[in-house]
């Protein structure tokens, strides 16, 4: 039996909720995680139509990129679409799990990595890395050191850390006179629970946690990479339009240069414009730019706004792939509902 908890635990291992932005509400929003999962619908937005689709397909878990609830709800009268979605999900026993800016902020299997892959970018790296590393200094008995090191290596090796960072620094005496080994472990904050589970099996170990100011190159906002071969600005715009399957692109003035380096951020990424310029990108691909914000390009870079839904639409496929890699024979459906609230004429 595959439970809802098992599926969302796997999603949380790929994109730990601790990486979400402060304003976000990623995680389990509606539902009982202990239930057996009968099927999954992946989508960008949890709408009434998506809940109805889940009911029709016999799925009791919706995995959405955007949280249906950002702020607290004080009443459930069905007055707003948010209230109606939550009420319908509860009525039909459907859980809703959101995986939002935490999925934006991981390099491996993240939203921006999917965009970069569609655009054919190489040499990709996080545009604005975050300081998500911590250090654990551990004292353990010498006889347990090898076993502890092996357990730690297995627990914290993963896509959120450039390399397993465990150092054996010294042999000395603890206050209780027992001969002990000092280990230093550098790990990503998303691995803190895994580290704690390992240490629970070694109760004789003493640990001190400390912050590290260094940024983690595998977590953070946005992405920057290079085209395999330079192309003209208009050729890149056409390439962007085709690969992202968009009807139109809003962009600032052309600069008459070949395009080699491209910065990007799925969804509303205007806050990353300074980093895109600093990275030497010729283009910054994102969404949700306001009129006056386009002037901030200052003829130093070309801003290309492809629309919020359009920039993240392939996240639906990404979520299904992440689930299927662990639960290969499980019923995972990409929503057939176009949840984009914006139409173009």
Coordinates of C-alpha atoms in Angstrom, one line a residue:
X1 CA 0.0 0.0 0.0
X2 CA 1.3 3.4 -1.0
X3 CA 0.3 6.1 1.4
X4 CA -0.1 9.8 0.7
X5 CA 2.6 10.3 3.3
X6 CA 5.1 8.2 1.3
X7 CA 4.5 10.2 -1.8
X8 CA 4.8 13.6 -0.2
X9 CA 7.9 12.5 1.8
X10 CA 9.5 11.7 -1.6
X11 CA 8.6 15.1 -2.9
X12 CA 10.0 16.7 0.2
X13 CA 13.3 14.8 -0.2
X14 CA 13.7 16.3 -3.7
X15 CA 12.6 19.8 -2.6
X16 CA 12.5 20.2 1.2
X17 CA 9.9 22.6 2.4
X18 CA 12.6 24.4 4.4
X19 CA 13.8 25.9 1.1
X20 CA 10.5 27.8 0.5
X21 CA 10.4 31.6 0.8
X22 CA 8.9 33.2 3.9
X23 CA 5.7 34.2 2.2
X24 CA 5.0 30.8 0.8
X25 CA 2.7 28.0 2.0
X26 CA 4.2 24.8 0.5
X27 CA 3.4 21.5 2.1
X28 CA 0.3 19.5 2.8
X29 CA -2.6 22.0 2.8
X30 CA -5.6 19.7 2.9
X31 CA -6.0 16.0 3.7
X32 CA -5.0 13.1 5.8
X33 CA -1.5 11.9 4.9
X34 CA -2.0 8.5 6.5
X35 CA -4.6 7.5 3.9
X36 CA -3.7 5.0 1.2
X37 CA -3.2 6.9 -2.1
X38 CA -5.5 5.9 -4.9
X39 CA -3.9 8.1 -7.5
X40 CA -2.3 11.5 -8.1
X41 CA -3.1 14.5 -10.3
X42 CA -0.3 16.9 -11.0
X43 CA -1.1 20.5 -11.8
X44 CA 0.0 24.1 -11.5
X45 CA -3.1 25.3 -9.7
X46 CA -5.7 23.5 -7.6
X47 CA -8.9 24.7 -9.1
X48 CA -12.5 23.5 -8.8
X49 CA -12.1 21.8 -12.2
X50 CA -9.0 20.0 -11.1
X51 CA -10.7 18.7 -7.9
X52 CA -13.6 17.5 -10.1
X53 CA -11.0 15.8 -12.4
X54 CA -9.4 14.0 -9.4
X55 CA -12.9 12.7 -8.3
X56 CA -13.6 11.5 -11.8
X57 CA -10.3 9.7 -12.1
X58 CA -10.4 8.2 -8.6
X59 CA -7.4 10.2 -7.4
X60 CA -7.2 11.3 -3.8
X61 CA -4.0 13.4 -4.0
X62 CA -3.5 16.6 -5.9
X63 CA 0.1 17.7 -6.2
X64 CA 0.1 21.4 -7.2
X65 CA 2.9 23.8 -7.8
X66 CA 1.0 26.8 -6.4
X67 CA -0.5 26.6 -2.9
X68 CA -4.3 27.0 -3.0
X69 CA -4.1 28.8 0.4
X70 CA -1.5 31.5 1.0
X71 CA -3.1 33.3 3.9
X72 CA -5.3 32.0 6.7
X73 CA -9.0 31.4 5.9
X74 CA -11.4 32.7 8.5
X75 CA -14.6 31.3 7.1
X76 CA -15.7 28.5 4.7
X77 CA -18.9 29.7 3.0
X78 CA -18.0 29.0 -0.6
X79 CA -17.8 32.7 -1.4
X80 CA -14.4 32.5 -3.0
X81 CA -12.8 30.0 -5.3
X82 CA -10.2 29.2 -2.6
X83 CA -12.9 28.3 -0.1
X84 CA -14.8 26.3 -2.7
X85 CA -11.7 24.3 -3.6
X86 CA -10.8 23.5 0.0
X87 CA -14.4 22.6 0.8
X88 CA -14.7 20.3 -2.3
X89 CA -11.4 18.6 -1.5
X90 CA -12.5 17.9 2.1
X91 CA -15.9 16.7 0.9
X92 CA -14.4 14.1 -1.4
X93 CA -11.5 13.1 0.8
X94 CA -8.8 14.6 -1.5
X95 CA -5.5 15.8 -0.2
X96 CA -3.8 18.8 -1.7
X97 CA 0.0 19.1 -1.5
X98 CA 1.8 22.2 -2.8
X99 CA 5.5 22.2 -3.8
X100 CA 6.2 25.8 -4.8
X101 CA 9.2 28.0 -4.1
X102 CA 11.0 25.1 -2.6
X103 CA 10.9 23.4 -6.0
X104 CA 12.0 26.7 -7.5
X105 CA 15.0 26.9 -5.2
X106 CA 16.6 23.5 -5.9
X107 CA 19.1 22.9 -8.8
X108 CA 18.5 19.2 -9.3
X109 CA 14.9 18.5 -10.6
X110 CA 13.8 22.1 -10.1
X111 CA 11.5 24.3 -12.1
X112 CA 14.3 26.4 -13.5
X113 CA 16.3 23.4 -14.5
X114 CA 13.3 22.2 -16.6
X115 CA 13.1 25.5 -18.4
X116 CA 16.9 25.5 -19.0
X117 CA 16.7 22.0 -20.5
X118 CA 13.9 23.0 -22.9
X119 CA 16.1 26.0 -24.0
X120 CA 19.1 23.7 -24.5
X121 CA 21.3 25.6 -22.0
X122 CA 24.6 24.1 -20.8
X123 CA 26.9 25.0 -18.0
X124 CA 23.9 25.9 -15.9
X125 CA 24.3 27.2 -12.3
X126 CA 22.1 28.8 -9.7
X127 CA 21.7 32.6 -10.4
X128 CA 21.3 33.6 -6.7
X129 CA 22.7 30.9 -4.5
X130 CA 21.4 30.8 -0.9
X131 CA 23.3 30.3 2.4
X132 CA 21.7 26.9 3.2
X133 CA 24.7 25.1 4.7
X134 CA 25.2 24.2 8.3
X135 CA 28.0 22.5 10.3
X136 CA 27.6 19.8 12.9
X137 CA 30.6 19.1 15.1
X138 CA 30.3 15.7 16.5
X139 CA 32.3 13.9 19.2
X140 CA 31.9 10.2 19.3
X141 CA 33.7 7.2 20.8
X142 CA 36.5 6.0 18.6
X143 CA 35.0 2.5 18.3
X144 CA 31.8 4.0 16.7
X145 CA 33.5 6.6 14.4
X146 CA 33.6 4.5 11.3
X147 CA 30.0 3.3 11.6
X148 CA 28.9 6.9 12.3
X149 CA 30.8 8.2 9.3
X150 CA 29.3 5.6 7.0
X151 CA 25.8 6.4 8.3
X152 CA 26.3 10.1 7.9
X153 CA 27.6 9.7 4.4
X154 CA 24.5 7.7 3.3
X155 CA 22.2 10.2 4.9
X156 CA 23.4 13.5 3.7
X157 CA 24.7 12.6 0.2
X158 CA 22.2 14.0 -2.3
X159 CA 21.2 16.6 -4.8
X160 CA 21.3 19.5 -2.3
X161 CA 25.0 19.2 -1.5
X162 CA 28.0 19.6 -3.9
X163 CA 29.8 16.7 -2.2
X164 CA 29.7 14.8 1.0
X165 CA 31.6 16.9 3.5
X166 CA 32.7 14.8 6.5
X167 CA 36.1 15.5 8.1
X168 CA 37.7 13.6 10.9
X169 CA 39.7 16.3 12.7
X170 CA 41.2 15.0 15.8
X171 CA 41.6 12.2 18.4
X172 CA 41.2 13.4 22.0
X173 CA 39.5 12.9 25.3
X174 CA 36.0 14.0 26.2
X175 CA 35.2 15.3 29.6
X176 CA 34.2 11.8 30.8
X177 CA 37.8 10.6 29.8
X178 CA 36.5 8.4 27.0
X179 CA 38.8 8.3 23.9
X180 CA 36.8 10.0 21.2
X181 CA 36.9 11.2 17.6
X182 CA 35.8 14.6 16.4
X183 CA 33.9 14.8 13.2
X184 CA 32.8 17.9 11.3
X185 CA 29.9 17.5 8.9
X186 CA 28.8 20.2 6.5
X187 CA 25.3 19.6 5.3
X188 CA 22.4 21.4 3.6
X189 CA 19.6 22.5 5.9
X190 CA 17.1 20.4 4.0
X191 CA 19.1 17.4 5.3
X192 CA 18.8 18.3 9.0
X193 CA 16.1 15.7 9.8
X194 CA 18.0 13.0 8.0
X195 CA 21.1 13.9 10.1
X196 CA 19.0 13.9 13.3
X197 CA 17.7 10.4 12.5
X198 CA 21.3 9.1 12.1
X199 CA 22.4 10.7 15.4
X200 CA 19.5 9.1 17.2
X201 CA 21.1 5.8 16.5
X202 CA 24.3 6.9 18.1
X203 CA 23.1 8.3 21.5
X204 CA 26.7 8.4 22.9
X205 CA 27.6 11.1 20.3
X206 CA 27.7 14.8 21.4
X207 CA 26.8 17.4 18.7
X208 CA 27.1 21.1 18.3
X209 CA 25.4 22.9 15.4
X210 CA 26.7 26.1 13.8
X211 CA 25.8 28.3 10.9
X212 CA 28.0 28.7 7.8
X213 CA 28.0 31.9 5.8
X214 CA 29.1 30.2 2.5
X215 CA 26.4 29.9 -0.1
X216 CA 25.2 26.5 -1.4
X217 CA 25.6 26.4 -5.2
X218 CA 22.9 23.8 -5.5
X219 CA 20.1 25.9 -3.8
X220 CA 18.8 29.3 -4.6
X221 CA 16.7 31.4 -7.0
X222 CA 16.9 31.5 -10.8
X223 CA 19.3 29.8 -13.1
X224 CA 21.9 31.0 -15.7
X225 CA 23.5 29.0 -18.5
X226 CA 24.9 29.1 -22.0
X227 CA 23.6 28.2 -25.3
X228 CA 25.5 25.5 -27.1
X229 CA 26.2 27.9 -29.9
X230 CA 25.6 31.7 -30.1
X231 CA 22.5 32.9 -32.0
X232 CA 21.1 36.2 -33.0
X233 CA 18.7 38.0 -30.7
X234 CA 15.7 37.4 -33.0
X235 CA 16.7 33.8 -33.5
X236 CA 16.8 33.3 -29.7
X237 CA 13.4 35.0 -29.3
X238 CA 11.9 32.6 -31.9
X239 CA 13.7 29.7 -30.2
X240 CA 12.2 30.8 -26.8
X241 CA 8.7 31.1 -28.3
X242 CA 8.9 27.6 -29.8
X243 CA 10.5 25.7 -27.0
X244 CA 8.3 27.2 -24.3
X245 CA 5.2 26.9 -26.5
X246 CA 4.0 30.5 -26.0
X247 CA 1.8 32.6 -28.2
X248 CA 3.7 35.8 -27.5
X249 CA 6.8 37.2 -25.8
X250 CA 7.1 40.7 -24.3
X251 CA 10.6 41.9 -24.6
X252 CA 12.7 45.1 -24.2
X253 CA 14.8 46.7 -26.9
X254 CA 17.3 44.6 -28.9
X255 CA 21.0 45.4 -28.4
X256 CA 22.4 44.0 -31.7
X257 CA 24.6 41.4 -30.0
X258 CA 24.7 37.6 -30.3
X259 CA 23.1 35.7 -27.5
X260 CA 25.4 33.3 -25.6
X261 CA 24.4 33.5 -21.9
X262 CA 20.8 33.3 -20.7
X263 CA 19.4 33.9 -17.2
X264 CA 16.0 32.7 -16.2
X265 CA 13.5 32.3 -13.5
X266 CA 10.1 30.6 -13.7
X267 CA 7.2 32.7 -12.5
X268 CA 7.7 36.2 -11.2
X269 CA 11.5 36.7 -11.2
X270 CA 12.0 40.4 -11.6
X271 CA 13.8 40.6 -8.3
X272 CA 16.7 38.7 -9.9
X273 CA 17.4 41.3 -12.6
X274 CA 20.6 42.6 -10.9
X275 CA 22.0 39.1 -10.6
X276 CA 21.1 38.4 -14.3
X277 CA 23.1 41.5 -15.3
X278 CA 26.0 40.6 -13.0
X279 CA 26.1 37.1 -14.6
X280 CA 26.7 38.7 -18.0
X281 CA 23.5 37.4 -19.5
X282 CA 22.3 38.8 -22.7
X283 CA 18.7 37.7 -22.0
X284 CA 16.7 37.4 -18.8
X285 CA 13.7 35.1 -19.3
X286 CA 10.9 35.3 -16.7
X287 CA 7.3 36.6 -16.1
X288 CA 5.0 39.1 -14.5
X289 CA 6.9 42.2 -15.4
X290 CA 5.1 45.5 -14.9
X291 CA 5.3 48.3 -17.5
X292 CA 7.7 50.5 -15.5
X293 CA 9.9 47.6 -14.5
X294 CA 10.8 47.0 -18.2
X295 CA 12.8 50.2 -18.1
X296 CA 15.2 48.6 -15.6
X297 CA 16.8 46.7 -18.4
X298 CA 18.7 50.0 -19.0
X299 CA 19.9 48.7 -22.4
X300 CA 22.2 46.3 -20.5
X301 CA 20.2 43.2 -21.0
X302 CA 17.0 42.1 -22.8
X303 CA 14.1 41.2 -20.5
X304 CA 11.8 38.6 -22.1
X305 CA 8.4 38.1 -20.3
X306 CA 6.7 34.9 -21.5
X307 CA 3.9 34.8 -18.9
X308 CA 3.6 33.2 -15.5
X309 CA 1.7 30.0 -16.5
X310 CA 3.7 29.7 -19.7
X311 CA 7.0 29.8 -17.8
X312 CA 6.0 27.1 -15.4
X313 CA 3.7 24.9 -17.5
X314 CA 6.2 22.0 -17.8
X315 CA 6.4 21.7 -14.0
X316 CA 3.3 19.5 -14.3
X317 CA 5.4 16.9 -16.2
X318 CA 8.3 17.4 -13.8
X319 CA 6.2 16.6 -10.8
X320 CA 4.9 13.4 -12.5
X321 CA 8.4 12.3 -13.3
X322 CA 9.6 12.9 -9.7
X323 CA 6.8 10.7 -8.4
X324 CA 7.2 8.0 -11.0
X325 CA 10.9 7.6 -10.3
X326 CA 10.0 6.3 -6.8
X327 CA 6.6 4.8 -7.5
X328 CA 6.9 3.5 -11.1
X329 CA 3.7 1.5 -11.3
X330 CA 1.5 4.0 -9.6
X331 CA -1.4 6.0 -11.2
X332 CA 0.0 9.5 -11.8
X333 CA -2.0 11.8 -14.1
X334 CA -1.1 15.1 -15.6
X335 CA -4.1 17.3 -15.3
X336 CA -6.1 17.8 -18.5
X337 CA -7.3 21.1 -17.2
X338 CA -5.7 24.3 -18.5
X339 CA -5.6 26.3 -15.3
X340 CA -4.2 29.5 -16.8
X341 CA -6.6 32.3 -15.9
X342 CA -5.1 34.5 -18.6
X343 CA -6.4 34.4 -22.2
X344 CA -4.9 36.0 -25.3
X345 CA -6.7 37.2 -28.4

